[in-house]
mmCIF file of C-alpha atoms in Angstrom:
data_model
loop_
_atom_site.group_PDB
_atom_site.id
_atom_site.type_symbol
_atom_site.label_atom_id
_atom_site.label_comp_id
_atom_site.label_asym_id
_atom_site.label_seq_id
_atom_site.Cartn_x
_atom_site.Cartn_y
_atom_site.Cartn_z
ATOM 1 C CA UNK A 1 4.535 13.283 -16.709
ATOM 2 C CA UNK A 2 1.778 11.075 -16.885
ATOM 3 C CA UNK A 3 -0.782 11.622 -19.733
ATOM 4 C CA UNK A 4 -3.589 11.957 -17.003
ATOM 5 C CA UNK A 5 -1.739 14.594 -15.231
ATOM 6 C CA UNK A 6 -1.199 16.481 -18.531
ATOM 7 C CA UNK A 7 -4.885 16.608 -19.314
ATOM 8 C CA UNK A 8 -5.596 17.858 -15.902
ATOM 9 C CA UNK A 9 -3.339 20.478 -16.305
ATOM 10 C CA UNK A 10 -4.710 21.535 -19.724
ATOM 11 C CA UNK A 11 -8.287 21.446 -18.468
ATOM 12 C CA UNK A 12 -7.343 23.286 -15.311
ATOM 13 C CA UNK A 13 -5.661 26.116 -17.459
ATOM 14 C CA UNK A 14 -7.904 26.389 -20.319
ATOM 15 C CA UNK A 15 -11.375 24.645 -19.302
ATOM 16 C CA UNK A 16 -12.583 21.418 -20.563
ATOM 17 C CA UNK A 17 -13.901 22.667 -23.904
ATOM 18 C CA UNK A 18 -10.995 25.049 -24.816
ATOM 19 C CA UNK A 19 -8.385 22.334 -23.766
ATOM 20 C CA UNK A 20 -9.926 19.813 -26.133
ATOM 21 C CA UNK A 21 -10.068 22.067 -28.897
ATOM 22 C CA UNK A 22 -6.586 23.427 -28.393
ATOM 23 C CA UNK A 23 -5.262 19.859 -28.297
ATOM 24 C CA UNK A 24 -6.934 19.033 -31.592
ATOM 25 C CA UNK A 25 -6.702 22.135 -33.639
ATOM 26 C CA UNK A 26 -3.647 24.228 -32.753
ATOM 27 C CA UNK A 27 -0.498 23.426 -34.684
ATOM 28 C CA UNK A 28 2.671 24.037 -32.852
ATOM 29 C CA UNK A 29 5.933 24.649 -34.792
ATOM 30 C CA UNK A 30 7.975 23.489 -31.717
ATOM 31 C CA UNK A 31 6.307 20.240 -31.767
ATOM 32 C CA UNK A 32 7.243 19.593 -35.501
ATOM 33 C CA UNK A 33 4.167 21.143 -36.997
ATOM 34 C CA UNK A 34 1.924 18.815 -34.911
ATOM 35 C CA UNK A 35 -1.104 19.485 -32.699
ATOM 36 C CA UNK A 36 -0.964 18.356 -29.013
ATOM 37 C CA UNK A 37 -2.818 15.129 -29.829
ATOM 38 C CA UNK A 38 -0.660 14.378 -32.715
ATOM 39 C CA UNK A 39 2.449 15.042 -30.780
ATOM 40 C CA UNK A 40 1.488 12.784 -27.894
ATOM 41 C CA UNK A 41 0.495 10.208 -30.324
ATOM 42 C CA UNK A 42 3.968 10.401 -31.937
ATOM 43 C CA UNK A 43 5.463 9.696 -28.616
ATOM 44 C CA UNK A 44 6.608 12.977 -27.554
ATOM 45 C CA UNK A 45 6.843 13.515 -23.707
ATOM 46 C CA UNK A 46 3.745 15.124 -22.377
ATOM 47 C CA UNK A 47 5.980 17.210 -20.189
ATOM 48 C CA UNK A 48 7.659 18.686 -23.261
ATOM 49 C CA UNK A 49 4.262 19.178 -24.871
ATOM 50 C CA UNK A 50 2.916 21.016 -21.866
ATOM 51 C CA UNK A 51 6.136 23.391 -21.852
ATOM 52 C CA UNK A 52 5.421 24.311 -25.532
ATOM 53 C CA UNK A 53 1.683 24.970 -24.802
ATOM 54 C CA UNK A 54 2.782 27.034 -21.792
ATOM 55 C CA UNK A 55 5.143 29.055 -23.772
ATOM 56 C CA UNK A 56 2.678 29.665 -26.614
ATOM 57 C CA UNK A 57 -0.136 30.714 -24.290
ATOM 58 C CA UNK A 58 1.962 32.530 -21.719
ATOM 59 C CA UNK A 59 0.970 30.398 -18.658
ATOM 60 C CA UNK A 60 2.509 31.895 -15.542
ATOM 61 C CA UNK A 61 5.528 30.137 -14.203
ATOM 62 C CA UNK A 62 3.528 29.121 -10.944
ATOM 63 C CA UNK A 63 1.196 27.175 -13.018
ATOM 64 C CA UNK A 64 3.736 25.347 -15.324
#
């Protein structure tokens, strides 16, 4: 998954402001205790990051 597509999915699901806040502030244990931004910067595949976010926020399967 391209990073630009990942960002589109985040903004589409959560809105621009909330997506940005979630990416910078929420720490996910499944990402090694990292935020979304830290995980991506560490080289974790955006597809994996998206799956973790979807699980944590109960995003319906059809939007995953």
